[in-house]
Amino acid sequence: AQSVTQLDSHVSVSEGTPVLLRCNYSSSYSPSLFWYVQHPNKGLQLLLKYTSAATLVKGINGFEAEFKKSETSFHLTKPSAHMSDAAEYFCVVRATGRRALTFGSGTRLQVQP
Amino acid sequence: DAGVTQSPTHLIKTRGQQVTLRCSPISGHKSVSWYQQVLGQGPQFIFQYYEKEERGRGNFPDRFSARQFPNYSSELNVNALLLGDSALYLCASSLVSDSNQPQHFGDGTRLSIL
């Protein structure tokens, strides 16, 4: 079985400060891990993906995530938040050979001016 | 290039009715998946189709069905609608059904059941 736990339902930061969105996963097999972002009334946009290559993954818009197998974590970070980063973020896992993506419950990021 | 397109964008139905949602994948993508996103939750997997065959099914009742056409577009059908079917229905496409391939999502169809 596979599952994803996003440890914070809401995160609020000030513009220009670092962002940390936390994700822990559980998977029976070597997983593929993704972060998606969803702006209001929009679909999901892929930020980055981990597929057993480098453990530090760089994505779009300055985001990056680090895969830590020993901690079963895949936290998303950004050095400096921008107002346009305000959105819902989903950590997603897919085990090798599985068809479906399994989504976390999401973290809503607020960016204060 | 156009992304994943879904139609309609919004739909209002009443309990007991039937609905058909449509999805056109990114050009060249042969795999289409459907997800249901209830307000305040993450998306839940409904179906995956690849080369017109069902390759995966989530934990949804038989009222939900889907198909994929020769041009790789897809339809999701829901019969005997219930209030709990109110959700954003997302379609995603990928080149193949391999797990390393990222899925690209459309903007969804917002279905409201009265």
mmCIF file of C-alpha atoms in Angstrom:
data_model
loop_
_atom_site.group_PDB
_atom_site.id
_atom_site.type_symbol
_atom_site.label_atom_id
_atom_site.label_comp_id
_atom_site.label_asym_id
_atom_site.label_seq_id
_atom_site.Cartn_x
_atom_site.Cartn_y
_atom_site.Cartn_z
ATOM 1 C CA ALA A 1 0.000 0.000 0.000
ATOM 2 C CA GLN A 2 1.094 3.572 -0.520
ATOM 3 C CA SER A 3 0.122 6.747 1.275
ATOM 4 C CA VAL A 4 1.156 10.348 1.676
ATOM 5 C CA THR A 5 0.943 12.551 4.761
ATOM 6 C CA GLN A 6 1.235 16.294 4.438
ATOM 7 C CA LEU A 7 2.088 17.445 7.922
ATOM 8 C CA ASP A 8 0.599 20.950 7.708
ATOM 9 C CA SER A 9 -2.820 21.814 6.344
ATOM 10 C CA HIS A 10 -2.003 25.553 6.314
ATOM 11 C CA VAL A 11 1.316 27.418 6.148
ATOM 12 C CA SER A 12 1.605 31.195 6.287
ATOM 13 C CA VAL A 13 4.823 33.060 5.410
ATOM 14 C CA SER A 14 5.808 36.635 4.662
ATOM 15 C CA GLU A 15 6.842 37.622 1.161
ATOM 16 C CA GLY A 16 10.590 37.167 0.734
ATOM 17 C CA THR A 17 10.956 34.567 3.510
ATOM 18 C CA PRO A 18 11.669 30.831 3.007
ATOM 19 C CA VAL A 19 8.945 28.275 2.380
ATOM 20 C CA LEU A 20 8.910 24.729 3.809
ATOM 21 C CA LEU A 21 6.038 22.346 3.040
ATOM 22 C CA ARG A 22 6.436 18.955 4.686
ATOM 23 C CA CYS A 23 5.553 15.563 3.226
ATOM 24 C CA ASN A 24 6.077 12.006 4.442
ATOM 25 C CA TYR A 25 5.282 8.989 2.300
ATOM 26 C CA SER A 26 4.757 5.293 2.688
ATOM 27 C CA SER A 27 5.293 2.903 -0.199
ATOM 28 C CA SER A 28 5.988 -0.800 -0.484
ATOM 29 C CA TYR A 29 8.189 -0.317 -3.525
ATOM 30 C CA SER A 30 10.572 2.324 -4.832
ATOM 31 C CA PRO A 31 8.252 5.241 -5.399
ATOM 32 C CA SER A 32 8.046 8.084 -7.840
ATOM 33 C CA LEU A 33 7.283 11.284 -5.948
ATOM 34 C CA PHE A 34 5.801 14.516 -7.233
ATOM 35 C CA TRP A 35 4.728 17.929 -6.031
ATOM 36 C CA TYR A 36 1.794 19.614 -7.752
ATOM 37 C CA VAL A 37 0.372 23.109 -7.220
ATOM 38 C CA GLN A 38 -3.262 24.100 -7.638
ATOM 39 C CA HIS A 39 -4.337 27.722 -7.914
ATOM 40 C CA PRO A 40 -7.993 28.572 -7.188
ATOM 41 C CA ASN A 41 -10.431 27.144 -9.732
ATOM 42 C CA LYS A 42 -7.598 25.678 -11.764
ATOM 43 C CA GLY A 43 -6.184 22.252 -12.453
ATOM 44 C CA LEU A 44 -2.953 20.853 -11.095
ATOM 45 C CA GLN A 45 0.441 21.983 -12.330
ATOM 46 C CA LEU A 46 3.530 19.806 -11.929
ATOM 47 C CA LEU A 47 6.244 21.540 -9.870
ATOM 48 C CA LEU A 48 8.819 18.756 -9.787
ATOM 49 C CA LYS A 49 9.307 14.997 -9.740
ATOM 50 C CA TYR A 50 11.664 12.487 -8.140
ATOM 51 C CA THR A 51 12.303 9.236 -9.998
ATOM 52 C CA SER A 52 15.315 7.640 -8.242
ATOM 53 C CA ALA A 53 17.962 9.848 -9.802
ATOM 54 C CA ALA A 54 19.430 12.761 -7.812
ATOM 55 C CA THR A 55 17.945 13.096 -4.343
ATOM 56 C CA LEU A 56 17.752 16.902 -4.600
ATOM 57 C CA VAL A 57 15.235 17.785 -7.270
ATOM 58 C CA LYS A 58 14.856 21.234 -8.758
ATOM 59 C CA GLY A 59 11.526 22.318 -10.142
ATOM 60 C CA ILE A 60 9.856 25.313 -11.672
ATOM 61 C CA ASN A 61 9.484 28.762 -10.095
ATOM 62 C CA GLY A 62 12.455 28.280 -7.753
ATOM 63 C CA PHE A 63 11.035 25.299 -5.858
ATOM 64 C CA GLU A 64 13.072 22.257 -4.935
ATOM 65 C CA ALA A 65 12.578 19.103 -2.892
ATOM 66 C CA GLU A 66 14.889 16.619 -1.218
ATOM 67 C CA PHE A 67 14.187 12.893 -1.141
ATOM 68 C CA LYS A 68 15.314 11.334 2.153
ATOM 69 C CA LYS A 69 14.758 7.588 2.120
ATOM 70 C CA SER A 70 15.820 7.090 5.742
ATOM 71 C CA GLU A 71 13.177 9.594 6.864
ATOM 72 C CA THR A 72 10.634 8.684 4.133
ATOM 73 C CA SER A 73 10.274 12.396 3.501
ATOM 74 C CA PHE A 74 10.019 14.603 0.431
ATOM 75 C CA HIS A 75 9.781 18.172 1.730
ATOM 76 C CA LEU A 76 9.255 21.101 -0.653
ATOM 77 C CA THR A 77 11.260 24.302 -0.178
ATOM 78 C CA LYS A 78 11.747 27.693 -1.760
ATOM 79 C CA PRO A 79 14.304 30.274 -0.561
ATOM 80 C CA SER A 80 12.088 33.326 -0.991
ATOM 81 C CA ALA A 81 8.294 33.350 -1.191
ATOM 82 C CA HIS A 82 6.445 35.447 -3.751
ATOM 83 C CA MET A 83 2.836 36.575 -3.561
ATOM 84 C CA SER A 84 2.066 34.467 -6.643
ATOM 85 C CA ASP A 85 3.088 31.319 -4.713
ATOM 86 C CA ALA A 86 -0.131 31.449 -2.690
ATOM 87 C CA ALA A 87 -1.977 28.252 -3.641
ATOM 88 C CA GLU A 88 -2.712 24.661 -2.590
ATOM 89 C CA TYR A 89 0.210 22.248 -2.797
ATOM 90 C CA PHE A 90 -0.101 18.480 -3.101
ATOM 91 C CA CYS A 91 2.535 15.848 -2.432
ATOM 92 C CA VAL A 92 1.932 12.789 -4.603
ATOM 93 C CA VAL A 93 3.333 9.256 -4.684
ATOM 94 C CA ARG A 94 3.140 6.479 -7.236
ATOM 95 C CA ALA A 95 4.714 3.083 -6.571
ATOM 96 C CA THR A 96 6.468 1.286 -9.405
ATOM 97 C CA GLY A 97 3.952 -0.655 -11.448
ATOM 98 C CA ARG A 98 0.950 1.133 -9.985
ATOM 99 C CA ARG A 99 -1.344 3.075 -12.275
ATOM 100 C CA ALA A 100 -2.784 5.589 -9.864
ATOM 101 C CA LEU A 101 -1.331 8.681 -8.246
ATOM 102 C CA THR A 102 -1.966 8.879 -4.499
ATOM 103 C CA PHE A 103 -2.391 12.443 -3.290
ATOM 104 C CA GLY A 104 -1.851 13.950 0.118
ATOM 105 C CA SER A 105 -4.590 16.073 1.625
ATOM 106 C CA GLY A 106 -2.867 19.282 0.554
ATOM 107 C CA THR A 107 -1.181 22.272 2.201
ATOM 108 C CA ARG A 108 -2.605 25.727 1.675
ATOM 109 C CA LEU A 109 0.205 28.287 1.422
ATOM 110 C CA GLN A 110 -0.597 31.873 2.314
ATOM 111 C CA VAL A 111 1.918 34.619 1.521
ATOM 112 C CA GLN A 112 1.567 37.830 3.509
ATOM 113 C CA PRO A 113 2.806 41.139 2.071
ATOM 114 C CA ASP B 1 0.860 23.209 -27.917
ATOM 115 C CA ALA B 2 -2.515 22.862 -26.254
ATOM 116 C CA GLY B 3 -2.614 21.285 -22.831
ATOM 117 C CA VAL B 4 -5.233 18.873 -21.546
ATOM 118 C CA THR B 5 -8.679 20.256 -22.316
ATOM 119 C CA GLN B 6 -11.862 19.340 -20.503
ATOM 120 C CA SER B 7 -15.488 20.143 -21.227
ATOM 121 C CA PRO B 8 -17.728 21.463 -19.961
ATOM 122 C CA THR B 9 -16.082 23.666 -17.329
ATOM 123 C CA HIS B 10 -19.162 23.744 -15.128
ATOM 124 C CA LEU B 11 -22.237 21.545 -14.938
ATOM 125 C CA ILE B 12 -25.317 21.484 -12.740
ATOM 126 C CA LYS B 13 -27.399 18.322 -12.471
ATOM 127 C CA THR B 14 -30.081 16.941 -10.169
ATOM 128 C CA ARG B 15 -30.049 13.692 -8.233
ATOM 129 C CA GLY B 16 -30.722 10.611 -10.349
ATOM 130 C CA GLN B 17 -29.574 12.178 -13.601
ATOM 131 C CA GLN B 18 -26.675 11.022 -15.740
ATOM 132 C CA VAL B 19 -23.658 13.065 -16.833
ATOM 133 C CA THR B 20 -20.867 12.758 -19.412
ATOM 134 C CA LEU B 21 -17.583 14.614 -19.037
ATOM 135 C CA ARG B 22 -15.062 14.919 -21.837
ATOM 136 C CA CYS B 23 -11.284 15.140 -22.017
ATOM 137 C CA SER B 24 -8.787 15.702 -24.802
ATOM 138 C CA PRO B 25 -5.210 14.769 -23.911
ATOM 139 C CA ILE B 26 -2.041 16.557 -24.930
ATOM 140 C CA SER B 27 -1.135 15.696 -28.506
ATOM 141 C CA GLY B 28 0.902 12.472 -28.548
ATOM 142 C CA HIS B 29 -0.227 11.337 -25.114
ATOM 143 C CA LYS B 30 -1.850 7.913 -25.130
ATOM 144 C CA SER B 31 -2.767 7.536 -21.462
ATOM 145 C CA VAL B 32 -5.693 9.311 -19.796
ATOM 146 C CA SER B 33 -6.608 9.176 -16.121
ATOM 147 C CA TRP B 34 -9.633 10.536 -14.269
ATOM 148 C CA TYR B 35 -9.673 11.879 -10.713
ATOM 149 C CA GLN B 36 -12.404 13.170 -8.407
ATOM 150 C CA GLN B 37 -11.562 16.084 -6.099
ATOM 151 C CA VAL B 38 -14.105 16.801 -3.407
ATOM 152 C CA LEU B 39 -13.893 20.286 -1.902
ATOM 153 C CA GLY B 40 -11.082 20.522 0.636
ATOM 154 C CA GLN B 41 -9.486 17.191 -0.242
ATOM 155 C CA GLY B 42 -6.836 15.833 -2.562
ATOM 156 C CA PRO B 43 -7.852 14.175 -5.827
ATOM 157 C CA GLN B 44 -8.917 10.508 -5.737
ATOM 158 C CA PHE B 45 -8.116 8.138 -8.619
ATOM 159 C CA ILE B 46 -11.091 6.866 -10.611
ATOM 160 C CA PHE B 47 -9.774 5.289 -13.846
ATOM 161 C CA GLN B 48 -6.789 5.034 -16.125
ATOM 162 C CA TYR B 49 -7.045 4.215 -19.829
ATOM 163 C CA TYR B 50 -4.181 3.424 -22.162
ATOM 164 C CA GLU B 51 -4.539 2.523 -25.819
ATOM 165 C CA LYS B 52 -8.332 2.399 -25.361
ATOM 166 C CA GLU B 53 -8.181 -0.228 -22.635
ATOM 167 C CA GLU B 54 -8.880 0.216 -18.944
ATOM 168 C CA ARG B 55 -5.586 -0.199 -17.087
ATOM 169 C CA GLY B 56 -6.611 0.795 -13.584
ATOM 170 C CA ARG B 57 -9.697 1.456 -11.490
ATOM 171 C CA GLY B 58 -10.038 3.154 -8.127
ATOM 172 C CA ASN B 59 -12.525 2.469 -5.364
ATOM 173 C CA PHE B 60 -15.608 3.922 -7.041
ATOM 174 C CA PRO B 61 -19.030 2.306 -7.611
ATOM 175 C CA ASP B 62 -20.163 0.858 -10.927
ATOM 176 C CA ARG B 63 -22.179 4.033 -11.548
ATOM 177 C CA PHE B 64 -18.868 5.443 -12.774
ATOM 178 C CA SER B 65 -17.650 4.309 -16.193
ATOM 179 C CA ALA B 66 -15.303 5.618 -18.836
ATOM 180 C CA ARG B 67 -13.977 4.948 -22.286
ATOM 181 C CA GLN B 68 -11.162 6.081 -24.549
ATOM 182 C CA PHE B 69 -11.525 6.715 -28.244
ATOM 183 C CA PRO B 70 -9.115 5.982 -31.143
ATOM 184 C CA ASN B 71 -7.894 9.597 -31.025
ATOM 185 C CA TYR B 72 -7.079 9.036 -27.294
ATOM 186 C CA SER B 73 -9.753 11.420 -26.043
ATOM 187 C CA SER B 74 -11.875 10.114 -23.216
ATOM 188 C CA GLU B 75 -15.303 10.357 -21.617
ATOM 189 C CA LEU B 76 -16.278 9.798 -18.008
ATOM 190 C CA ASN B 77 -19.893 8.808 -17.385
ATOM 191 C CA VAL B 78 -21.665 8.894 -14.058
ATOM 192 C CA ASN B 79 -25.169 7.419 -13.702
ATOM 193 C CA ALA B 80 -27.788 7.877 -10.993
ATOM 194 C CA LEU B 81 -26.094 10.983 -9.610
ATOM 195 C CA LEU B 82 -25.944 11.469 -5.847
ATOM 196 C CA LEU B 83 -25.343 14.649 -3.872
ATOM 197 C CA GLY B 84 -21.945 13.233 -2.910
ATOM 198 C CA ASP B 85 -20.858 13.199 -6.548
ATOM 199 C CA SER B 86 -20.514 16.990 -6.399
ATOM 200 C CA ALA B 87 -16.821 17.595 -7.042
ATOM 201 C CA LEU B 88 -14.162 18.824 -9.424
ATOM 202 C CA TYR B 89 -13.429 16.069 -11.963
ATOM 203 C CA LEU B 90 -9.897 16.190 -13.289
ATOM 204 C CA CYS B 91 -8.485 14.540 -16.352
ATOM 205 C CA ALA B 92 -4.756 13.888 -16.701
ATOM 206 C CA SER B 93 -2.733 12.660 -19.634
ATOM 207 C CA SER B 94 0.739 11.170 -20.007
ATOM 208 C CA LEU B 95 2.817 9.738 -22.835
ATOM 209 C CA VAL B 96 2.449 6.174 -21.618
ATOM 210 C CA SER B 97 1.175 4.504 -18.482
ATOM 211 C CA ASP B 98 4.658 4.082 -16.995
ATOM 212 C CA SER B 99 5.020 5.221 -13.422
ATOM 213 C CA ASN B 100 7.960 7.554 -14.117
ATOM 214 C CA GLN B 101 5.994 9.647 -16.544
ATOM 215 C CA PRO B 102 4.411 12.739 -14.976
ATOM 216 C CA GLN B 103 0.729 13.300 -15.528
ATOM 217 C CA HIS B 104 -0.449 16.619 -16.928
ATOM 218 C CA PHE B 105 -3.809 17.844 -15.669
ATOM 219 C CA GLY B 106 -6.597 19.837 -17.232
ATOM 220 C CA ASP B 107 -8.480 22.566 -15.387
ATOM 221 C CA GLY B 108 -11.315 20.176 -14.568
ATOM 222 C CA THR B 109 -15.096 20.077 -14.773
ATOM 223 C CA ARG B 110 -16.938 21.422 -11.726
ATOM 224 C CA LEU B 111 -20.018 19.215 -11.228
ATOM 225 C CA SER B 112 -22.732 20.386 -8.842
ATOM 226 C CA ILE B 113 -25.614 18.107 -7.882
ATOM 227 C CA LEU B 114 -28.809 19.716 -6.584
#
